[in-house]
Coordinates of C-alpha atoms and ligand atoms in Angstrom, one line a residue:
X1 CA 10.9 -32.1 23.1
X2 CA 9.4 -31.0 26.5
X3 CA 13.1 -28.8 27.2
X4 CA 12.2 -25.2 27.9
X5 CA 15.4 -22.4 29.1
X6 CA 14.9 -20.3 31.4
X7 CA 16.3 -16.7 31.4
X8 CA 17.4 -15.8 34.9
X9 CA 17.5 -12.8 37.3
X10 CA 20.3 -11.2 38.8
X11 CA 20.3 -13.9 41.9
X12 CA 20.6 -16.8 40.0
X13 CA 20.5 -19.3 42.6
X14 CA 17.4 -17.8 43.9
X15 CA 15.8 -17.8 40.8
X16 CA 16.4 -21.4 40.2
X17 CA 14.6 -22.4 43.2
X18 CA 12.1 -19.9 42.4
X19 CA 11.2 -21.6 39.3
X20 CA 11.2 -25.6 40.7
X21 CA 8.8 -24.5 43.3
X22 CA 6.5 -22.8 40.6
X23 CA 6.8 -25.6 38.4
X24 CA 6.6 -28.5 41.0
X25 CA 3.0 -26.2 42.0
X26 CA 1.7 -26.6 38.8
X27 CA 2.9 -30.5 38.2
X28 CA 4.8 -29.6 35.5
X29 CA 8.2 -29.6 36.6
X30 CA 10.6 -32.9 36.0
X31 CA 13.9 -31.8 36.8
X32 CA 16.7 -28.9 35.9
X33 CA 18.7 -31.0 33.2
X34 CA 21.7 -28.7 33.2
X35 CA 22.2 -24.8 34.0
X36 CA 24.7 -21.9 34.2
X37 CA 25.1 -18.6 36.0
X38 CA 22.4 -16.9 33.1
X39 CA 19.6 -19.9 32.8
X40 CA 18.2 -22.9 33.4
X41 CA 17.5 -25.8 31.5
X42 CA 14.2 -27.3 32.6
X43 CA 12.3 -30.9 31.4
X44 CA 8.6 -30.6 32.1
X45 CA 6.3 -33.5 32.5
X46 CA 4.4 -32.0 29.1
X47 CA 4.5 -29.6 26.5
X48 CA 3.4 -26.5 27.6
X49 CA 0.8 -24.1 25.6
X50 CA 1.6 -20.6 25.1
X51 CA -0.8 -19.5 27.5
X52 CA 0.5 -21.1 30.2
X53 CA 4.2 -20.1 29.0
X54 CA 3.1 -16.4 29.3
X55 CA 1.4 -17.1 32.8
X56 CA 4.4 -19.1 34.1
X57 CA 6.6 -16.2 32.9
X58 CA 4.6 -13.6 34.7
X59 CA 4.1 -15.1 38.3
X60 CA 8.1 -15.8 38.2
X61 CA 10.0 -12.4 40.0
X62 CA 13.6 -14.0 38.4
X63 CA 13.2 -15.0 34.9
X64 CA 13.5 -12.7 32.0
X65 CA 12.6 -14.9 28.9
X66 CA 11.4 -18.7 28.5
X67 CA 12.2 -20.7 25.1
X68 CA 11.4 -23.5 24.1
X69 CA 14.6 -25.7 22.7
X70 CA 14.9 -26.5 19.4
X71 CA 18.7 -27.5 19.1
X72 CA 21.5 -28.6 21.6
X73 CA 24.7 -28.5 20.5
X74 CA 28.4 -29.5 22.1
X75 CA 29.6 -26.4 23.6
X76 CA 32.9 -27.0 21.7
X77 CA 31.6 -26.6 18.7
X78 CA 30.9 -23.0 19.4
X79 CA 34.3 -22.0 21.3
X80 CA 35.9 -23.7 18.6
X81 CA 34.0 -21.5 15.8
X82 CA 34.4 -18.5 17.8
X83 CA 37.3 -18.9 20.1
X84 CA 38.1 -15.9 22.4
X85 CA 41.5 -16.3 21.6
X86 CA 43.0 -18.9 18.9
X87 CA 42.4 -20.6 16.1
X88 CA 39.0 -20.5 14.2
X89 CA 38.2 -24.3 13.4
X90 CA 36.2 -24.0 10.0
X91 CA 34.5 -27.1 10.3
X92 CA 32.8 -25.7 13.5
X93 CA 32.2 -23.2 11.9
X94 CA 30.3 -24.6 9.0
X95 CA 28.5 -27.4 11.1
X96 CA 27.1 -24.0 13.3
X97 CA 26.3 -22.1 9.6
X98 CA 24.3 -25.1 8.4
X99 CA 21.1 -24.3 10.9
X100 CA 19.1 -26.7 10.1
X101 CA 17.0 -26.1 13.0
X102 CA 15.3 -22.8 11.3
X103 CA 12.5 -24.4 9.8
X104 CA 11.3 -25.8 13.1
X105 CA 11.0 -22.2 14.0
X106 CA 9.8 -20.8 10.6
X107 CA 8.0 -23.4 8.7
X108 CA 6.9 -21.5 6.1
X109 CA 8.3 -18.6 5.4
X110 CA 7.6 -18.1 1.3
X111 CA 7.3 -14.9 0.5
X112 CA 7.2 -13.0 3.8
X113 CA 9.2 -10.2 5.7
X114 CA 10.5 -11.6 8.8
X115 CA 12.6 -9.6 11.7
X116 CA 14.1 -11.6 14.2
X117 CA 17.4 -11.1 16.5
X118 CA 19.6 -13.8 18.1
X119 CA 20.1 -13.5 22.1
X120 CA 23.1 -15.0 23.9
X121 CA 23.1 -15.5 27.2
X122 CA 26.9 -16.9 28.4
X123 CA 28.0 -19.9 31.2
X124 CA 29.2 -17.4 33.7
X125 CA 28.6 -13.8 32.5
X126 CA 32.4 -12.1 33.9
X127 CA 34.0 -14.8 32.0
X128 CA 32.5 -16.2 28.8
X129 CA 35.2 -18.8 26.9
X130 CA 33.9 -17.4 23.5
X131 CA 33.7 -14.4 21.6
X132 CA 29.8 -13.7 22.2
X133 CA 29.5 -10.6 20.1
X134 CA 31.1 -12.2 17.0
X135 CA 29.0 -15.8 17.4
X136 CA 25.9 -13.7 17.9
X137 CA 26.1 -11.5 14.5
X138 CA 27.4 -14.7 12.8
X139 CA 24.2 -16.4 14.0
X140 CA 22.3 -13.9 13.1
X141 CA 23.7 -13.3 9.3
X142 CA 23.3 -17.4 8.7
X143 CA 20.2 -17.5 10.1
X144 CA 19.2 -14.5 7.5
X145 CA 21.1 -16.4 4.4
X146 CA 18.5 -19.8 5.7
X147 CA 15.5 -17.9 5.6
X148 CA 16.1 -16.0 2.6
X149 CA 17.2 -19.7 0.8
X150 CA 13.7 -21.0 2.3
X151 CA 12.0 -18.3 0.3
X152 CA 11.5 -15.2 2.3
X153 CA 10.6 -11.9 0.7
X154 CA 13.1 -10.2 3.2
X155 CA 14.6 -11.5 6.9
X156 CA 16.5 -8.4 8.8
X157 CA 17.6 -9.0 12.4
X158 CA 18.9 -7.2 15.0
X159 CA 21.8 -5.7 16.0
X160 CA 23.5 -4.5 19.3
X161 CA 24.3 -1.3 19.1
X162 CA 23.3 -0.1 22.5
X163 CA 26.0 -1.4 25.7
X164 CA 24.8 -3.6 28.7
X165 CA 23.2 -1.8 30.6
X166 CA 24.8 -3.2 34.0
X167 CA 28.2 -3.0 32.5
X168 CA 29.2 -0.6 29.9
X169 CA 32.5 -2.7 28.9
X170 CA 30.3 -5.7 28.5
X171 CA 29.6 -6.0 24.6
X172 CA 25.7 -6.2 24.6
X173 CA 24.6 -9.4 22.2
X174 CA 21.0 -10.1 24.0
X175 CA 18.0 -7.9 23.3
X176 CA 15.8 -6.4 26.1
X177 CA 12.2 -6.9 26.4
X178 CA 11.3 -3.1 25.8
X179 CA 12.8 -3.7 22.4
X180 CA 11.3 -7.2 21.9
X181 CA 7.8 -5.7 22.2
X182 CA 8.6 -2.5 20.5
X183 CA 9.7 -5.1 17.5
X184 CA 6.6 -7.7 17.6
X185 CA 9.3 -10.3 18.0
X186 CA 7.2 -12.7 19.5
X187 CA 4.3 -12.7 17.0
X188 CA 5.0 -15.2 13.9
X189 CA 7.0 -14.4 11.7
X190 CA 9.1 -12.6 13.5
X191 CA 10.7 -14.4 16.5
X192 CA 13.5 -14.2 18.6
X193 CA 16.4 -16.8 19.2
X194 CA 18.4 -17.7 22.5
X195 CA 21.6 -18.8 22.6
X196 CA 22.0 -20.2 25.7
X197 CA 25.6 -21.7 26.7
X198 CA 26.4 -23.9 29.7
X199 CA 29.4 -25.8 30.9
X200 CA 28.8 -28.7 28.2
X201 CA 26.1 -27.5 25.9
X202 CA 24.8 -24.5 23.6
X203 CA 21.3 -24.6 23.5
X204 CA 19.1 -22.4 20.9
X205 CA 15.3 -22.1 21.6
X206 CA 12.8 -19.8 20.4
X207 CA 11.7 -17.4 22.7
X208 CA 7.7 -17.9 23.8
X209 CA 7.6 -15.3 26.8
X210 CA 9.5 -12.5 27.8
X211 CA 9.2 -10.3 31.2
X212 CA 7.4 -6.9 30.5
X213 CA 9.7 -4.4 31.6
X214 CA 7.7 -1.8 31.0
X215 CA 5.1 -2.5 32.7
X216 CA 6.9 -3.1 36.3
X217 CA 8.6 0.3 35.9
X218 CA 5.7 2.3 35.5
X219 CA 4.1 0.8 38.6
X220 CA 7.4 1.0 40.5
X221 CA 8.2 4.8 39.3
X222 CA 4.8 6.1 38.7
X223 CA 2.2 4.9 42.1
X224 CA 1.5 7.7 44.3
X225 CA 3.0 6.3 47.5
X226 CA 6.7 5.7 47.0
X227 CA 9.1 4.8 50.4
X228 CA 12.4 4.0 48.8
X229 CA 13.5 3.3 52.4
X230 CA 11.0 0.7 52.9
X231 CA 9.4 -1.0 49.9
X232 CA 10.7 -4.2 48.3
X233 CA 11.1 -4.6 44.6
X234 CA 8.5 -5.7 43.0
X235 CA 10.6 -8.5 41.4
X236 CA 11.3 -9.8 44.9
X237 CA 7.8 -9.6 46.0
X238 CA 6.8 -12.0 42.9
X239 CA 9.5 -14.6 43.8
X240 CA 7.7 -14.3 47.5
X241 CA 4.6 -15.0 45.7
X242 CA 6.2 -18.0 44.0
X243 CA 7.5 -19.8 47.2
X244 CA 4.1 -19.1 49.4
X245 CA 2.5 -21.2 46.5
X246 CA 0.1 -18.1 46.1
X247 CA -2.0 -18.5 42.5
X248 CA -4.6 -16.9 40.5
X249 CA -7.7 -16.5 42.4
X250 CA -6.2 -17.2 45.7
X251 CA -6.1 -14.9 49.2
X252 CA -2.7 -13.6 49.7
X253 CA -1.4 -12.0 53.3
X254 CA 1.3 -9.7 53.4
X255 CA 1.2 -8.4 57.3
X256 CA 4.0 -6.5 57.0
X257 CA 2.8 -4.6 53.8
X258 CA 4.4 -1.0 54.2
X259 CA 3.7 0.3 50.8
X260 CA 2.0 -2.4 49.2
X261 CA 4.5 -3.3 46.8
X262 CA 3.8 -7.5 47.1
X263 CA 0.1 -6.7 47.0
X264 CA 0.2 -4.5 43.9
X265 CA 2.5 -7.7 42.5
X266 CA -0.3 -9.7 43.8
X267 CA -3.4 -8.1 42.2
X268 CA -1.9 -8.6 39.3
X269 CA -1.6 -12.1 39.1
X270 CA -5.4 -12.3 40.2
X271 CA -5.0 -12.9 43.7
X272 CA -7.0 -11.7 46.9
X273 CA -4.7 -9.3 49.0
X274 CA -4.8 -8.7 52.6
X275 CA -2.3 -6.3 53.7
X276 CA -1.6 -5.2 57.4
X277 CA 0.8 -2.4 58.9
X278 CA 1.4 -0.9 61.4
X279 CA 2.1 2.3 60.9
X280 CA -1.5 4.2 59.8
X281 CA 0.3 6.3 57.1
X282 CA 1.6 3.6 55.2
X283 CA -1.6 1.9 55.2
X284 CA -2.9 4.6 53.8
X285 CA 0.0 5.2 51.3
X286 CA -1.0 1.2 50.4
X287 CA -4.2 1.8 49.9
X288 CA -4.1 5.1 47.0
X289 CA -1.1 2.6 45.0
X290 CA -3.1 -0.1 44.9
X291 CA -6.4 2.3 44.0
X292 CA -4.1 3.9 41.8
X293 CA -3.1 0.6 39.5
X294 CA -6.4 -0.8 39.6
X295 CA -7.3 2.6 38.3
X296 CA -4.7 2.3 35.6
X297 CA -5.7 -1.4 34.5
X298 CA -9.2 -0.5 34.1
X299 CA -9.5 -3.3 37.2
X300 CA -11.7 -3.5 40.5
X301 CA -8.8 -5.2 42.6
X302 CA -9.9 -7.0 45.7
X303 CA -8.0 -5.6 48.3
X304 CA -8.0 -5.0 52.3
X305 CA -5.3 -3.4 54.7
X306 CA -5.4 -3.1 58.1
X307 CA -3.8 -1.0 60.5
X308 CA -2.6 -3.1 63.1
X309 CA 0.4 -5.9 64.3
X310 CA 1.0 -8.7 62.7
X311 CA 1.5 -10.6 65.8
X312 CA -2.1 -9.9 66.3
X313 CA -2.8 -11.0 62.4
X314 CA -5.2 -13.9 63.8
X315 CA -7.5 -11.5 65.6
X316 CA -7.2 -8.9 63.1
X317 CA -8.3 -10.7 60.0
X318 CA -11.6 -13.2 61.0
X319 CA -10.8 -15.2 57.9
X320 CA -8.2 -18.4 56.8
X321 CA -6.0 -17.7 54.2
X322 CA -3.9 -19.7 51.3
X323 CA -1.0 -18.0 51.3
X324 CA 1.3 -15.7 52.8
X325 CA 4.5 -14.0 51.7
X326 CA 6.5 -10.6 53.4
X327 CA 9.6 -8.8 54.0
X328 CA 9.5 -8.0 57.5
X329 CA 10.8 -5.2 59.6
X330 CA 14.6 -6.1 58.8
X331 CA 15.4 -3.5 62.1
X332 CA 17.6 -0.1 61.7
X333 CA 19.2 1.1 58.5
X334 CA 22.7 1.0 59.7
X335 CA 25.3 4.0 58.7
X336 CA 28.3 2.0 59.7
X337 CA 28.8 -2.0 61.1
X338 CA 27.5 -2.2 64.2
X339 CA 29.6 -4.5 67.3
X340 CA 29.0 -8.0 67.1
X341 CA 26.9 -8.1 70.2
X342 CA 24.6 -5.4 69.3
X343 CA 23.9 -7.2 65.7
X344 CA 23.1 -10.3 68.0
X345 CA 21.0 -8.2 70.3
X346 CA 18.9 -7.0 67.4
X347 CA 18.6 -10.5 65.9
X348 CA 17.3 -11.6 69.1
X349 CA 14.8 -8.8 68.9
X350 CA 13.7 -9.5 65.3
X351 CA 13.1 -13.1 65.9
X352 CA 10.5 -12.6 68.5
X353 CA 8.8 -10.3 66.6
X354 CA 9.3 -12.9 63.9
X355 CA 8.4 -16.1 65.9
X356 CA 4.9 -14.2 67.6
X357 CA 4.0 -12.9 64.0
X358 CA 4.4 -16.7 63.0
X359 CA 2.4 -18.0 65.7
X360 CA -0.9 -15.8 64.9
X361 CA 0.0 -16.4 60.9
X362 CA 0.2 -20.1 61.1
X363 CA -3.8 -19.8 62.7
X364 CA -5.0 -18.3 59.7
X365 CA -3.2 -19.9 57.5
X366 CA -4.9 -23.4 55.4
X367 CA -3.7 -26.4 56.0
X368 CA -0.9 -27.3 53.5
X369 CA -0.3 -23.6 53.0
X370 CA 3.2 -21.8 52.8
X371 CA 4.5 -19.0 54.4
X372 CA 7.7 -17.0 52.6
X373 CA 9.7 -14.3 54.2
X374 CA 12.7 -11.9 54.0
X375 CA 14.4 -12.6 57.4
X376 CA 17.9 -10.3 58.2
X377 CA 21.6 -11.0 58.1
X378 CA 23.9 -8.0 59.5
X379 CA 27.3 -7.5 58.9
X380 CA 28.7 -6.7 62.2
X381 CA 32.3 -5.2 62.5
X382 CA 32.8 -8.9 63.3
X383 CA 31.3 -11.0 60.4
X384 CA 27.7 -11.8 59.5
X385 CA 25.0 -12.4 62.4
X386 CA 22.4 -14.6 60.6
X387 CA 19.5 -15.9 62.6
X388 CA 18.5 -19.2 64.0
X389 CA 15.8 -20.9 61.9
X390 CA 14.6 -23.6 64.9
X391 CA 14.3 -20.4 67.2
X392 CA 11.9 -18.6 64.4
X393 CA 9.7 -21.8 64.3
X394 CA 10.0 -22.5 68.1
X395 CA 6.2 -23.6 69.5
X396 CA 4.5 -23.5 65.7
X397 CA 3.9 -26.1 63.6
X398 CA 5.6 -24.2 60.7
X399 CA 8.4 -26.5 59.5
X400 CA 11.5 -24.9 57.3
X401 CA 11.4 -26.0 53.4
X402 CA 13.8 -27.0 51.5
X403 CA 15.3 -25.0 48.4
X404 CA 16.7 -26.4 45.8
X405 CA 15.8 -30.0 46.3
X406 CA 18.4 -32.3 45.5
X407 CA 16.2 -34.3 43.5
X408 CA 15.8 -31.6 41.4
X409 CA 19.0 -31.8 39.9
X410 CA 19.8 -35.8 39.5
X411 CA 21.2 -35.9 36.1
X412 CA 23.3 -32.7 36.2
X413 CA 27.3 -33.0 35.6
X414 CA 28.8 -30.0 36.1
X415 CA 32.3 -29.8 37.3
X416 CA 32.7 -25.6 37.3
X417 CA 32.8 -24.7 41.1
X418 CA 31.3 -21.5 40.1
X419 CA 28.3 -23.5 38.4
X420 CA 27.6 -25.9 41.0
X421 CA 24.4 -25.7 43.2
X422 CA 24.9 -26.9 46.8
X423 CA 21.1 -28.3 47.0
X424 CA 19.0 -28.8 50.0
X425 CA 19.1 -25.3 51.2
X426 CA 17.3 -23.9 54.0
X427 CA 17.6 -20.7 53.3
X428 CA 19.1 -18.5 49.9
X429 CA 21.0 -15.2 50.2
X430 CA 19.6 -11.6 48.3
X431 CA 22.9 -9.1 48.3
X432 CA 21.1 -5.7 48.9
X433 CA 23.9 -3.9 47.0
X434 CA 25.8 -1.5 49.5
X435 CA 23.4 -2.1 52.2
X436 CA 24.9 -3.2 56.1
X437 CA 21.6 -5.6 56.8
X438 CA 21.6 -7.9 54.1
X439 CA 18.7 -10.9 53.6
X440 CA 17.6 -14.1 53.2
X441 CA 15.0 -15.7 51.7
X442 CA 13.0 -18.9 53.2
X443 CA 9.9 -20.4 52.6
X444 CA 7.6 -22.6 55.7
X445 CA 4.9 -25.0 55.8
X446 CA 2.4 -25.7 57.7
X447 CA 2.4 -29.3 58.9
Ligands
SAM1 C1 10.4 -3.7 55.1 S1 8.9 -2.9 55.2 C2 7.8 -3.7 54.1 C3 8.0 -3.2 52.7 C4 6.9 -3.6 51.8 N1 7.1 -5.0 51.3 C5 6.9 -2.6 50.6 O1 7.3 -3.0 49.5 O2 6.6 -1.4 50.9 C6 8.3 -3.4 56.8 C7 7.0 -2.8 57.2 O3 6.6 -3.4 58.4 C8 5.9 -2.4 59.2 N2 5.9 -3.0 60.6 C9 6.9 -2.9 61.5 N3 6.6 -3.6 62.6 C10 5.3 -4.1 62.4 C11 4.4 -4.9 63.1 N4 4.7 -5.3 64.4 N5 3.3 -5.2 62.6 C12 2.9 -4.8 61.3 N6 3.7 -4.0 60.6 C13 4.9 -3.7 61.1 C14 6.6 -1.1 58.9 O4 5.7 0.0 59.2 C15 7.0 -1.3 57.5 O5 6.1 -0.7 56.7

């Protein structure tokens, strides 16, 4: 079965049309056949090698884990094994206990010590219609008792002991990367289960690639230039990557770079960066990180950035390019809501600098190519001033994309309001917690 899930980032919505885009890029996408608030369940054209699985998992800035499916069962077999409230239904319970999917994960298994841990990942996270904490142990002890029946020496798992992380009330009953790695989870015999729930089904597939947490917070935490006022996170900066199309071995502009972070993100999937700023100690502040992280990957990065303004971008670099992806100059960092008209006066602002930084990108950018941006939404004292997508395309021949494609989606049934996608989106909110200029995220083409 070609039926990989999906672990998703904090945004969910974005992350979703994150992932079609990559997928579609690579002609392996077929469609999302169902999804919740936590993951999505994807059909691909083929079955995909664990190579690519790791490389798909690294280019995307909102997933967490990809699994490949093993079992699907009706969701009410789960709530009725392990109700949040009410009466256990033992045959549920027994028909979950019989796993008879574990030796298409383990098949053989004689004689050897295997660790493993089960990770469940519910509908809609603030409201999950079973007891999580109690299906995940019992998963975890039956899937022990299998093993051990198949023949293995010794089978230990995981348990939760530490609390989520984003919520302290929140039982904890998925493992994090760090302790996936720390483990060798994902090297046979050990492996990793998700339990992934959504409206109608619960689907268990074996992890193949997990995000390396590790990784991204030394780079965030320990490059020499940090601008916490300015820089983008890094996760963010990969999802930009995704929607620009950018891949392995392209050239990648960022001409709004400020610190680099999208570049650094860049250089590590193997791309050509080209960064431009205008202020000259941020270019040099780009420079030492991404110096610095080639430094610390024992890699000779191929990197230029400019001083200069990106409505100049044409002039400044002599050279096409295949993609480009930026958070822009998203205008003051507001203490308090400003009037209505003044957020309207600083929209208007932004989108000329926005709509003459898109006129010199589109010359330099290949034919085909995509561009993918951050563009501002402020809450005024008077509701949210967004800006006007036909005015930032005005006189290019840039045209506005379409997120979460409708097509993407045919055989979906969900009936959840709080599950269902509105598709055909021009552009997808990103909540900057506590912040008065919030953002969206849109994606262009050059026709
Ligand atoms: C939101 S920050 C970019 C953050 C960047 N992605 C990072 O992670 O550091 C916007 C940057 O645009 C730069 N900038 C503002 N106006 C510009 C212009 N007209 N041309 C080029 N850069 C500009 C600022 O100096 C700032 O570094």
């Amino acid at each position: 079965m070609s039926l990989y899930v999906f672990i998703l980032g904090k945004n969910w919505l974005l992350s979703i049309a994150e992932l079609i885009v990559r997928l579609d890029d690579r002609g392996v996408f077929e469609e999302i056949v169902d999804h919740s608030r936590t993951a999505a369940i994807v059909r691909t054209t083929s079955t995909l090698s664990g190579e690519e699985l790791i490389d798909i998992q690294a280019s995307l800035g909102g997933c967490f884990k990809i699994g490949h499916v093993v079992k699907q069962y009706d969701v009410k077999i789960a709530r009725n094994a392990f109700p949040k409230q009410g009466r256990i239904r033992k045959n549920a319970r027994l028909a979950l206990r019989e796993c008879n999917w574990v030796d298409n994960v383990w098949r053989r298994v004689s004689g050897k010590r295997i660790k493993f841990g089960v990770s469940s990942y519910p509908s809609i996270p603030s409201a999950p219609r079973i007891d999580l904490k109690r299906f995940t142990l019992g998963m975890d002890e039956w899937i022990k008792q299998k093993l051990v029946q198949m023949g293995a020496k010794k089978a230990v798992y995981y348990a939760y002991e530490e609390p989520d992380r984003r919520n302290a009330s929140r039982p904890n009953t998925a493992l994090w990367p760090a302790t996936i790695a720390r483990h060798n989870l994902l090297t046979p015999p050990n492996a990793e289960i998700l339990a992934v729930f959504t409206e109608t089904s619960l689907y268990l597939a074996k992890s193949r690639a997990v995000y390396d947490s590790q990784l991204q917070q030394f780079r965030d935490e320990a490059r020499p230039y940090i601008s916490a006022g300015i820089s983008t996170s890094p996760k963010l900066c990969r999802t930009l990557l995704s929607l620009a199309g950018a891949r392995a071995g392209d050239t990648v502009l960022d001409p709004f770079c400020g610190t680099g972070t999208l570049l650094m993100e860049a250089a590590l999937l193997d791309m050509k960066c080209v960064g431009i700023d205008i202020n000259p100690d941020v270019v040099q502040g780009a420079i030492s990180n991404l110096k610095w992280l080639g430094h610390e990957m024992g890699q000779r990065f191929d990197f230029t950035i400019l001083l200069g303004d990106a409505r100049d971008a044409d002039r400044i670099i002599p050279f096409d390019v295949d993609a480009i992806a930026f958070e822009p100059d998203l205008g003051p960092l507001y203490d308090s809501p400003p009037t209505r008209t003044a957020a309207e006066k600083q929209i208007r602002e932004l989108t000329e600098l926005y709509t003459s930084t898109l006129q010199a990108l589109e010359k330099r950018l290949k034919p085909g190519g995509r561009i993918s941006m951050t563009i501002p939404a402020i809450n005024s004292d008077d509701g949210q001033v967004t800006l006007n997508l036909d005015q930032l395309v005005k006189n290019t021949d840039l045209s506005v994309q379409y997120l979460l494609p409708e097509r993407a989606f045919h055989s979906e049934k969900i009936t959840d309001d709080r599950l269902k996608i509105s598709p055909n989106r021009l552009r997808i909110y990103e909540r900057k917690r506590g912040q008065i200029v919030q953002r969206e995220v849109i994606m262009l083409a050059k026709v």
